[in-house]
Backbone as JSON Lines, residues from 0, in Angstrom:
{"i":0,"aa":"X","n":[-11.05,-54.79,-38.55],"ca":[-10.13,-54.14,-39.43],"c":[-10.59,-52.68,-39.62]}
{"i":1,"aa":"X","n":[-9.73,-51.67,-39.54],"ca":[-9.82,-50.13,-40.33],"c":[-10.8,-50.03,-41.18]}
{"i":2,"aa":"X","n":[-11.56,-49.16,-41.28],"ca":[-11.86,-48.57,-42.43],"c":[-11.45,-47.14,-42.69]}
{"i":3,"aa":"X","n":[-11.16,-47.17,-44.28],"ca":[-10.43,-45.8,-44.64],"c":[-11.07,-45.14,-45.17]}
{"i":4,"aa":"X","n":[-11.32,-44.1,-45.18],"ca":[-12.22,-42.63,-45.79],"c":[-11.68,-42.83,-47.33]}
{"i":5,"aa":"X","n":[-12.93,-42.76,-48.09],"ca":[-12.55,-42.47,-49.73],"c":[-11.74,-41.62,-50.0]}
{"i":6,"aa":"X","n":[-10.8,-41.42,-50.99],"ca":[-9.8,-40.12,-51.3],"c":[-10.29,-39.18,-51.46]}
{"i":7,"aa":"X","n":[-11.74,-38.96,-52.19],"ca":[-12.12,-37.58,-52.31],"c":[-13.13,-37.29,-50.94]}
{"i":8,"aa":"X","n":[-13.35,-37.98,-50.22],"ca":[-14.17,-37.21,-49.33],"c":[-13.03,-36.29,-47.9]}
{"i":9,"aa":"X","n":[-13.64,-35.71,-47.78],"ca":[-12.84,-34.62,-46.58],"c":[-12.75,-35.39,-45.19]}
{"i":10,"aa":"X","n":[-11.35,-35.45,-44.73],"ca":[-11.15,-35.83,-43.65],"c":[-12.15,-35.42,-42.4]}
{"i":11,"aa":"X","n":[-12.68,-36.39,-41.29],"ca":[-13.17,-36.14,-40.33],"c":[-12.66,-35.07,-39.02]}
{"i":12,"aa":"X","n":[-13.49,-34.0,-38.86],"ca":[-12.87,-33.24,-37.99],"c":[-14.03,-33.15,-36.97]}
{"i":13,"aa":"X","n":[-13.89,-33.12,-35.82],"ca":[-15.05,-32.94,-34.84],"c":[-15.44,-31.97,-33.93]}
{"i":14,"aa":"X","n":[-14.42,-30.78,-34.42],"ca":[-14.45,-29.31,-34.3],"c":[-14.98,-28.76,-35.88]}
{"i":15,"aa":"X","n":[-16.04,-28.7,-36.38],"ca":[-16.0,-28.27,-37.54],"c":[-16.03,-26.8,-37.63]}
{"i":16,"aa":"X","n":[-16.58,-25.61,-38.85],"ca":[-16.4,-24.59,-38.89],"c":[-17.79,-24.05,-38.31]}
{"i":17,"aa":"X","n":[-18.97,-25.3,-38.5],"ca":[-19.93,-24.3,-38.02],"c":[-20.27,-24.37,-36.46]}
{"i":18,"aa":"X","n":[-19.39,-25.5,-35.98],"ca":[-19.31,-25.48,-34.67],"c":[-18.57,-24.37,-34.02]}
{"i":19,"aa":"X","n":[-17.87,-24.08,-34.75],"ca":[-16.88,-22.89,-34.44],"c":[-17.44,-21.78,-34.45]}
{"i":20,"aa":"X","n":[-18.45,-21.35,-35.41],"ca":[-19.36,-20.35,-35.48],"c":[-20.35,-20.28,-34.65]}
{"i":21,"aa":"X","n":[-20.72,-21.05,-34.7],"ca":[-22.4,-21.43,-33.79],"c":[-21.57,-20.9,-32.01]}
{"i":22,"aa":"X","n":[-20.42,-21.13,-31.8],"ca":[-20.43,-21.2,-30.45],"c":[-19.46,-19.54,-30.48]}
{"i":23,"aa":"X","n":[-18.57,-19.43,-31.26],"ca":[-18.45,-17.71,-31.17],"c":[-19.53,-16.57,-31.83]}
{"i":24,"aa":"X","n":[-20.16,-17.04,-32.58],"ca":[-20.9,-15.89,-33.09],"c":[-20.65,-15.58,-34.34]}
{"i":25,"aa":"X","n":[-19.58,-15.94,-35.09],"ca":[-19.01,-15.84,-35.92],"c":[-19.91,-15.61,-37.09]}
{"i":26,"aa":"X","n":[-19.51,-14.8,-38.01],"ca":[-20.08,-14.89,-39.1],"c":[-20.11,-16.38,-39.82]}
{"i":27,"aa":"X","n":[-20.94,-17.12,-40.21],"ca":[-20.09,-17.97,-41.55],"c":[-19.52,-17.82,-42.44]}
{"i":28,"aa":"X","n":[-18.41,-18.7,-42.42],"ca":[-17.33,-18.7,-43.62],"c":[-18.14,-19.54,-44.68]}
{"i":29,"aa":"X","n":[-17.44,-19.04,-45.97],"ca":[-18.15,-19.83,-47.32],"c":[-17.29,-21.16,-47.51]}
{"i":30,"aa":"X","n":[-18.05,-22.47,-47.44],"ca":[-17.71,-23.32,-47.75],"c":[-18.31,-24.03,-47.94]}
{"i":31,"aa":"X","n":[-18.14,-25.81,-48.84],"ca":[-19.51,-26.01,-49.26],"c":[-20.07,-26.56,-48.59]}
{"i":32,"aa":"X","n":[-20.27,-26.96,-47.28],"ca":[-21.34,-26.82,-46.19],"c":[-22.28,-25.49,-46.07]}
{"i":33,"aa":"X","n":[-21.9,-24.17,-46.55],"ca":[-22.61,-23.07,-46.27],"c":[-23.79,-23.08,-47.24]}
{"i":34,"aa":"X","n":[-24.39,-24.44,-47.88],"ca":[-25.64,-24.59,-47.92],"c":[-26.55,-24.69,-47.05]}
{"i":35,"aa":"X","n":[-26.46,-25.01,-45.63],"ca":[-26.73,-25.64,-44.67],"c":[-26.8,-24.33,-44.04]}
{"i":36,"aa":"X","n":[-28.1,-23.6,-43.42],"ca":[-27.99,-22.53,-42.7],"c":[-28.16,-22.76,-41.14]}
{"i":37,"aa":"X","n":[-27.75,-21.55,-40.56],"ca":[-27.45,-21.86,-38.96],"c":[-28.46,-21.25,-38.58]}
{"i":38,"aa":"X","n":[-29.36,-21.96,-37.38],"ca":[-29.96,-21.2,-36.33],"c":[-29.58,-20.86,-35.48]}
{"i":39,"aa":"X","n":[-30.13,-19.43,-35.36],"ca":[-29.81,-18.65,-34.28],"c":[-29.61,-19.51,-33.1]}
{"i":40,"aa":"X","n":[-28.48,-18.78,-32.0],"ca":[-28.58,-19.27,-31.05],"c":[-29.3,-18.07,-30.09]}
{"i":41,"aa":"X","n":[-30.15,-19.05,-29.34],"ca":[-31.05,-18.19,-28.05],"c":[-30.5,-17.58,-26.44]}
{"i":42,"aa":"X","n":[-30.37,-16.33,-26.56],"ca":[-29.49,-16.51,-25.08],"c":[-30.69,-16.6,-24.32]}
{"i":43,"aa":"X","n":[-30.71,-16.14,-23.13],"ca":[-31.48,-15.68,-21.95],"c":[-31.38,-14.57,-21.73]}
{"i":44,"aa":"X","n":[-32.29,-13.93,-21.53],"ca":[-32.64,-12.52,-21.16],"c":[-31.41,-12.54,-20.08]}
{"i":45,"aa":"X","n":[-30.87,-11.46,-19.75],"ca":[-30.23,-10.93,-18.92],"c":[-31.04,-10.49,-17.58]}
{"i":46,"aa":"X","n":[-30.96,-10.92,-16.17],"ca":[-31.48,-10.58,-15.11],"c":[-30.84,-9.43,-14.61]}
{"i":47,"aa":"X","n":[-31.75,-8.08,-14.08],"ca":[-30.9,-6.51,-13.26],"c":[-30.4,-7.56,-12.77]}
{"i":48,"aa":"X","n":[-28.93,-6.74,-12.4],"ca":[-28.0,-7.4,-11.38],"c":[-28.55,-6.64,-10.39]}
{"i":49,"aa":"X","n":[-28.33,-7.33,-9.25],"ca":[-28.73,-7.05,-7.72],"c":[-27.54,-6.77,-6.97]}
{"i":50,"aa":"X","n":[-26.4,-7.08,-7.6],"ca":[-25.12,-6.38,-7.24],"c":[-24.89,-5.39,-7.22]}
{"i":51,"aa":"X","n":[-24.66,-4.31,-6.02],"ca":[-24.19,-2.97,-6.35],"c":[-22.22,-2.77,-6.12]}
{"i":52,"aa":"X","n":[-22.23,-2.11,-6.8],"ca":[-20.62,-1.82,-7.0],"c":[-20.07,-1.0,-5.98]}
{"i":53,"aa":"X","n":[-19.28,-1.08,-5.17],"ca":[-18.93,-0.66,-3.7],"c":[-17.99,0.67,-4.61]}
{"i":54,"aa":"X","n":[-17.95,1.96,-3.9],"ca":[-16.91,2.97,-4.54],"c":[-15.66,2.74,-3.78]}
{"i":55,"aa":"X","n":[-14.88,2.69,-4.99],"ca":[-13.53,2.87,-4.23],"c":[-12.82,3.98,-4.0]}
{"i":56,"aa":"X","n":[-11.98,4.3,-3.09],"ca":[-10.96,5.24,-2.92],"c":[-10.28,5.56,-4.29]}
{"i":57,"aa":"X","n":[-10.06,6.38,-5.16],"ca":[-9.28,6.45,-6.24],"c":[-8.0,7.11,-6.09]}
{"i":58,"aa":"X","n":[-7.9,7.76,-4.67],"ca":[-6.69,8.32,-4.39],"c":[-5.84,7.25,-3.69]}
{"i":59,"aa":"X","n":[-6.26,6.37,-3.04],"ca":[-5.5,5.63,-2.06],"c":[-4.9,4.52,-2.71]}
{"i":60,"aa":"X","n":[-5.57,3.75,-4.18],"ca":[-4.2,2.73,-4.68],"c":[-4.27,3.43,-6.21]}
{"i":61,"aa":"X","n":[-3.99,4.66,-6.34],"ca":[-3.8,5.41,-7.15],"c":[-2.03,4.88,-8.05]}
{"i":62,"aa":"X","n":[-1.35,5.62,-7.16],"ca":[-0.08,5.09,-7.62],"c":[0.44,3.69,-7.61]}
{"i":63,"aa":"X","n":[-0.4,2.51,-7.49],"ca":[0.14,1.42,-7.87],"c":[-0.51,1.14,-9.26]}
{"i":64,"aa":"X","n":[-1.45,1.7,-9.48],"ca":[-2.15,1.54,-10.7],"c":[-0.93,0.9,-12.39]}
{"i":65,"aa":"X","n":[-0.19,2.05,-12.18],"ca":[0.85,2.02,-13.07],"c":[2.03,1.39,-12.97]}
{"i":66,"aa":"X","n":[2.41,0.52,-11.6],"ca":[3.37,-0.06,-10.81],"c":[4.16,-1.05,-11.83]}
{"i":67,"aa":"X","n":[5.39,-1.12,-12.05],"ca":[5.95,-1.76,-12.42],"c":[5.5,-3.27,-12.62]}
{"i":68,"aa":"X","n":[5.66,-4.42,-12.68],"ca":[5.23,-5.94,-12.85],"c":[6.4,-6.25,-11.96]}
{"i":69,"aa":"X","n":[6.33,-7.36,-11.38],"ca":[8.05,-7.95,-10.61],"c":[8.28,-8.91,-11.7]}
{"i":70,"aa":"X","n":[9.4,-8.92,-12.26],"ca":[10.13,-9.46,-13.23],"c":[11.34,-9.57,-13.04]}
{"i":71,"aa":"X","n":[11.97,-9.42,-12.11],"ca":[13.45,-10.25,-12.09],"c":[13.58,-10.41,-10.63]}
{"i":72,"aa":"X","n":[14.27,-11.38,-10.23],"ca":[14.51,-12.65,-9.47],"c":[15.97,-11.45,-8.65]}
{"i":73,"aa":"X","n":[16.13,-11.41,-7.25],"ca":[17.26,-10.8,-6.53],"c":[17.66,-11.94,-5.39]}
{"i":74,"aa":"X","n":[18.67,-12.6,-5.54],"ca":[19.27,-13.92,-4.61],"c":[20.1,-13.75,-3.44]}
{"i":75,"aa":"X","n":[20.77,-14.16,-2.71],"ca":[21.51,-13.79,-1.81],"c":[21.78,-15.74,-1.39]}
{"i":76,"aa":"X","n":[22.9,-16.13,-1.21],"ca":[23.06,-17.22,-0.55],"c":[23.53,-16.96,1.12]}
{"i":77,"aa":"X","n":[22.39,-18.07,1.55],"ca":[22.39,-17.88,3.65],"c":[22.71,-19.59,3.73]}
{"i":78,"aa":"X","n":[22.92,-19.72,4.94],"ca":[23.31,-20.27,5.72],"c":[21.47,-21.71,6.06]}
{"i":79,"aa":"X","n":[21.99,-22.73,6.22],"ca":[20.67,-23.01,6.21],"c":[20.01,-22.86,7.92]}
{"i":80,"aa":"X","n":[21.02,-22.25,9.0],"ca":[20.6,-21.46,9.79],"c":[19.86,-20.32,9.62]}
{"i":81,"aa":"X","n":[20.42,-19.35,8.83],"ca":[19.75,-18.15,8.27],"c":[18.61,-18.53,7.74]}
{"i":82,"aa":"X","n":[18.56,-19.36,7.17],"ca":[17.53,-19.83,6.21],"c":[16.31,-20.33,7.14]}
{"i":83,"aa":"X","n":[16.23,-20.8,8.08],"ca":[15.28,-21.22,9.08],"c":[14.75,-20.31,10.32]}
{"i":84,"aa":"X","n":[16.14,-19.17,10.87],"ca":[15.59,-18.07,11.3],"c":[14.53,-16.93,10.43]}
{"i":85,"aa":"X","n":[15.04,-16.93,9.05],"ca":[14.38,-16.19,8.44],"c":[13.41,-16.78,8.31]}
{"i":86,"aa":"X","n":[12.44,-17.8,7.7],"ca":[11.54,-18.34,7.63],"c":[10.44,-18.42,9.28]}
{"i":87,"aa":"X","n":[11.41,-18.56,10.58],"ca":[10.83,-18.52,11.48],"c":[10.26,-16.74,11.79]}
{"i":88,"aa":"X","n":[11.57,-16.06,11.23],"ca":[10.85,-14.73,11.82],"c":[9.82,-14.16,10.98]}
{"i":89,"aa":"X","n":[9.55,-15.09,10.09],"ca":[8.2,-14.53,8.75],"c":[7.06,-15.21,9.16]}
{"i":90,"aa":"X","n":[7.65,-16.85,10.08],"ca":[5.94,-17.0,10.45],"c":[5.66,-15.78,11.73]}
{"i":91,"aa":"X","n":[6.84,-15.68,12.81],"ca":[6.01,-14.42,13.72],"c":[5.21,-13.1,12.79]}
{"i":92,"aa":"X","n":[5.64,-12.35,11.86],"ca":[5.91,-11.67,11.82],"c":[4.07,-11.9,11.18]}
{"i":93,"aa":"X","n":[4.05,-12.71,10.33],"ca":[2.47,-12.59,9.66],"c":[1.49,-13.3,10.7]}
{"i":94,"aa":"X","n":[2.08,-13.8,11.82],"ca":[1.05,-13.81,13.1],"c":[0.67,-12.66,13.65]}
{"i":95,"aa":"X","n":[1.95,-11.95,13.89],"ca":[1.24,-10.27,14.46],"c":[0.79,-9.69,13.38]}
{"i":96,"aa":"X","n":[0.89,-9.76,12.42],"ca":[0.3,-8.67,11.29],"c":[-0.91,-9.66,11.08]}
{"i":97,"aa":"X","n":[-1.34,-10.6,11.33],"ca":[-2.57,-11.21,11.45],"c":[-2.72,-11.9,9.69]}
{"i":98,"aa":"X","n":[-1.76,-11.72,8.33],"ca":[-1.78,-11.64,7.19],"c":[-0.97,-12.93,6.87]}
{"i":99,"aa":"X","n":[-0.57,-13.23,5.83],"ca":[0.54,-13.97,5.3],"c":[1.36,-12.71,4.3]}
{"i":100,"aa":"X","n":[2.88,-13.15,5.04],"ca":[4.45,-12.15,4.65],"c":[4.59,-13.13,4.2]}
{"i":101,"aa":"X","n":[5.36,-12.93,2.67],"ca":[6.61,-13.55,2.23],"c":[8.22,-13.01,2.29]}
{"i":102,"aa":"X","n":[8.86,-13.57,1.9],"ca":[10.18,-13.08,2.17],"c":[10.34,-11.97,0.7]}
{"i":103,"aa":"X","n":[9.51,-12.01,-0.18],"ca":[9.62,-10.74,-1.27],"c":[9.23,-9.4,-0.47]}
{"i":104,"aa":"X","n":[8.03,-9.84,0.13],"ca":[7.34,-8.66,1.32],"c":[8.34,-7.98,2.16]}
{"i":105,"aa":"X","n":[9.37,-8.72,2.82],"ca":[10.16,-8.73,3.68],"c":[11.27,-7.66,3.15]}
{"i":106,"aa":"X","n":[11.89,-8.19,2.31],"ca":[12.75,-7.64,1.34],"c":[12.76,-5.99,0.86]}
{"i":107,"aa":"X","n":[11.58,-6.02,-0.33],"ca":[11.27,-5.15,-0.79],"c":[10.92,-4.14,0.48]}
{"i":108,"aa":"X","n":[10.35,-4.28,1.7],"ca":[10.2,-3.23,2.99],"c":[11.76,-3.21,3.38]}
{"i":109,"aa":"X","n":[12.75,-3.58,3.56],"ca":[14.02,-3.81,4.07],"c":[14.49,-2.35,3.15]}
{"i":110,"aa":"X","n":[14.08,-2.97,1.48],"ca":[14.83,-1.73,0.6],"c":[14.63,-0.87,0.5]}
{"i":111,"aa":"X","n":[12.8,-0.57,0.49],"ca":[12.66,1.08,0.82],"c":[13.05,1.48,2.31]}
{"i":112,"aa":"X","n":[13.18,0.87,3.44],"ca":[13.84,1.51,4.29],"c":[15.53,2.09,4.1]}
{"i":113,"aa":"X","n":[16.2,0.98,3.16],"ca":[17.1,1.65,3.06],"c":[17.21,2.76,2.05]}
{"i":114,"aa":"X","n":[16.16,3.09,0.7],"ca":[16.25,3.83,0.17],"c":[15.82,5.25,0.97]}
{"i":115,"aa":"X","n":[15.55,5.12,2.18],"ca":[14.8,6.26,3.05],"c":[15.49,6.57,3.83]}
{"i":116,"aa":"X","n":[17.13,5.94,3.86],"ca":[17.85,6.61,5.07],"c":[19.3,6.48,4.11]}
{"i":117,"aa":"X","n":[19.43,6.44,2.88],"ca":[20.14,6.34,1.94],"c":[21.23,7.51,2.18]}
{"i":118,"aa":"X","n":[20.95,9.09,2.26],"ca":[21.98,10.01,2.7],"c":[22.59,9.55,3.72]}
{"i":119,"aa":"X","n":[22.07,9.56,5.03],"ca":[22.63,9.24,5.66],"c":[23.68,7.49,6.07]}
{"i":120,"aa":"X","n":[23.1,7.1,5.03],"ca":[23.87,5.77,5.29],"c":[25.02,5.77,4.58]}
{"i":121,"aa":"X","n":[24.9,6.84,3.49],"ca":[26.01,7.21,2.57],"c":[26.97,7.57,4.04]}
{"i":122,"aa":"X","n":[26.97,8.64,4.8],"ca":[27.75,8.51,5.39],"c":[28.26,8.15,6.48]}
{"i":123,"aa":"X","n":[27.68,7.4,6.87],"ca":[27.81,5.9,8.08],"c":[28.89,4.77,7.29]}
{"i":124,"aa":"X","n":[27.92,4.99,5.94],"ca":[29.69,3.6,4.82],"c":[31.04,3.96,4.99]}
{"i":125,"aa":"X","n":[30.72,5.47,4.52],"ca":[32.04,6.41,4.83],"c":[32.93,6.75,5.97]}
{"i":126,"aa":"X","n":[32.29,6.45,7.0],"ca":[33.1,6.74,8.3],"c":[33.48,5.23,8.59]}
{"i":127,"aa":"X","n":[32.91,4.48,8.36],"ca":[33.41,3.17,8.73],"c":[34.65,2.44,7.51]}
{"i":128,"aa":"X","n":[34.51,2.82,6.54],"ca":[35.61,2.92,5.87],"c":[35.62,1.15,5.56]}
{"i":129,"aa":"X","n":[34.38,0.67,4.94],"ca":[34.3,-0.63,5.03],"c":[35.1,-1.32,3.67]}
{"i":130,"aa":"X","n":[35.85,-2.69,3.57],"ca":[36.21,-2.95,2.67],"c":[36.18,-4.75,2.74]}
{"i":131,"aa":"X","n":[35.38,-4.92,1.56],"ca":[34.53,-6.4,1.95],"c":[36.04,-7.28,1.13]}
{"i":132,"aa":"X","n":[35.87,-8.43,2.38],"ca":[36.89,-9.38,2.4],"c":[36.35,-10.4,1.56]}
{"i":133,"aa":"X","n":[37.45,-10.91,0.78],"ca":[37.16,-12.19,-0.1],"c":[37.38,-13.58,0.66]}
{"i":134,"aa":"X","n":[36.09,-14.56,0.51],"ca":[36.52,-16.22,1.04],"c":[37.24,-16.51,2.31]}
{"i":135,"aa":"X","n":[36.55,-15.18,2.95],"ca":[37.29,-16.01,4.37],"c":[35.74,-15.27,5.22]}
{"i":136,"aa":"X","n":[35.36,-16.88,5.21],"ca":[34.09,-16.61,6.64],"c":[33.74,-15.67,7.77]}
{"i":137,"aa":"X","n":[35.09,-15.92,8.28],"ca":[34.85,-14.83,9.56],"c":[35.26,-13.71,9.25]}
{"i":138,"aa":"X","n":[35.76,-12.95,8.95],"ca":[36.22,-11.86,7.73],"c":[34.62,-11.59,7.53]}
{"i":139,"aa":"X","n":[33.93,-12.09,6.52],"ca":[32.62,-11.58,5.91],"c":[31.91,-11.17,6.97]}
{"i":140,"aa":"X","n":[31.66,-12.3,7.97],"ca":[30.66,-12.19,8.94],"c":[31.06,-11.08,9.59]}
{"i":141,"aa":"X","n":[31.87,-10.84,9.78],"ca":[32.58,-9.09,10.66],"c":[32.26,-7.62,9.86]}
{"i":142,"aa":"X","n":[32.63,-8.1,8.54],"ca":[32.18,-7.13,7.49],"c":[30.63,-7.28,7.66]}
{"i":143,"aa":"X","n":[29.77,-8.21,7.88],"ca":[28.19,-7.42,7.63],"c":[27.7,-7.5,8.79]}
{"i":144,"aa":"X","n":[29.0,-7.7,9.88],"ca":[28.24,-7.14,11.32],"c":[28.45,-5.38,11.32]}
{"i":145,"aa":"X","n":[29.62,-5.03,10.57],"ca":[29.93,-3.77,10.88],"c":[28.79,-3.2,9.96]}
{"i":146,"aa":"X","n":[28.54,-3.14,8.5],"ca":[27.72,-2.71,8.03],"c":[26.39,-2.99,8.41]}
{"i":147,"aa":"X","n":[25.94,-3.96,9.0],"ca":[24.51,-3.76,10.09],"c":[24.42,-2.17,10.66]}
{"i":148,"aa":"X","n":[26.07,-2.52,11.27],"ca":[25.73,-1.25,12.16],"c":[26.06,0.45,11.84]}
{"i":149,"aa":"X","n":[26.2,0.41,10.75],"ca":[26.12,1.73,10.1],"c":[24.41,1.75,9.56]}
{"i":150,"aa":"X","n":[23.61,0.37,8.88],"ca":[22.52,0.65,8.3],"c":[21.6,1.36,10.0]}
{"i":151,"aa":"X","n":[21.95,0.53,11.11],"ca":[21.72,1.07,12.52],"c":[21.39,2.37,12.71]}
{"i":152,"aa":"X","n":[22.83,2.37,12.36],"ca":[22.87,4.02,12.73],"c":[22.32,5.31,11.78]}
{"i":153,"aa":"X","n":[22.4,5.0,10.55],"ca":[21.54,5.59,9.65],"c":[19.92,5.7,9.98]}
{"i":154,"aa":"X","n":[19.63,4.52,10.08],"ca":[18.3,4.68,10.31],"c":[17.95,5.42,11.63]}
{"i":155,"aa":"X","n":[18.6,5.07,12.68],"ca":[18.17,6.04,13.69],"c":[18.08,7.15,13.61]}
{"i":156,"aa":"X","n":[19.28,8.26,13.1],"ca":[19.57,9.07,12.54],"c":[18.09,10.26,11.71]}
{"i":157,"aa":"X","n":[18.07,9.37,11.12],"ca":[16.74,9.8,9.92],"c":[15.39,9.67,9.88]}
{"i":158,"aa":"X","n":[15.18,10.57,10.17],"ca":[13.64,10.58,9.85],"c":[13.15,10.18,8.75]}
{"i":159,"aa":"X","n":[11.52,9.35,8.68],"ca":[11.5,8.44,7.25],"c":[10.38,9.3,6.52]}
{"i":160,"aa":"X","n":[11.26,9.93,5.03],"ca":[10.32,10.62,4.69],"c":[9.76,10.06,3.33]}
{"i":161,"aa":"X","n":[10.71,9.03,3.01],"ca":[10.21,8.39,1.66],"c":[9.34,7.07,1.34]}
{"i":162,"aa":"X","n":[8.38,7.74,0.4],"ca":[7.27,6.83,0.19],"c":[7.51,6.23,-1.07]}
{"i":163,"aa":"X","n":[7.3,4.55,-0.87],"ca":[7.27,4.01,-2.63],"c":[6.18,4.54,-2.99]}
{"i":164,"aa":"X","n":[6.51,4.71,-4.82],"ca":[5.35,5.1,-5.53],"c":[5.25,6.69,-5.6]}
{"i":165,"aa":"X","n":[5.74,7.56,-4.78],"ca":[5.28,8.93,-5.1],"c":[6.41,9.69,-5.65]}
């Protein structure tokens, strides 16, 4: 059977306050346990570290220092063809780059290229005079074959002078 704690005695806690102290450092709080004094806790001497600190470049990841956080999510619905070429051309792609690419990696390089040929693609849109079709498949697929080929031609066009970050 149970046994129940008397009414006036203080419920059992097994985090108490001077455990709480003893292990942050804490000053003690006054309570009526703070008859009861604490011994010090003993660290260990600290050993020289034998680690030396390698210098870094301070110019070279300078401007990511301050870099935005990625915080919102950009979707696109593909094809689960698309969906398996793309995935296949990300495993080539981090075989030759010897690294692991994700498709954010992928992306985000896709957009500063287009933010880097952006004049000129302004007017590659314009000569093609594009006007995106609603709910009809082959319709779309024609529309972002033609706009492929203005981003094409833009980019050839242009020399790449824009850097993220600066």
């Amino acid at each position: 059977m149970a046994k129940f704690a008397p009414q006036d005695e203080k419920p059992f806690n097994p985090i108490t306050d001077k455990l709480l102290q003893a292990v942050s450092g804490a000053a003690p709080a006054t309570t009526a346990d703070a008859d009861e004094e604490l011994q010090p806790v003993r660290r260990p001497r600290e050993a020289p570290s034998k680690v030396v600190p390698l210098p870094t470049p301070a110019t070279e990841y300078a401007e990511y220092e301050n870099a935005e956080r990625l915080t919102r999510q950009m979707r696109y619905q593909a094809t689960p063809t698309e969906e398996l070429e793309t995935k296949e051309l990300l495993r080539r792609l981090s075989l030759a780059a010897g690294t692991s690419l994700t498709h954010s990696n992928l992306m985000r390089s896709c957009r500063d290229l287009l933010l880097q040929v952006e004049e000129k693609l302004v007017d590659e849109l314009r000569r093609a005079k594009l006007r995106r079709p609603i709910n009809d498949k082959h319709a779309i697929a024609r529309f972002e074959s033609r706009l492929t080929e203005a981003i094409r031609a833009a980019v050839r066009q242009n020399p790449l002078p824009y850097n993220r970050g600066q």
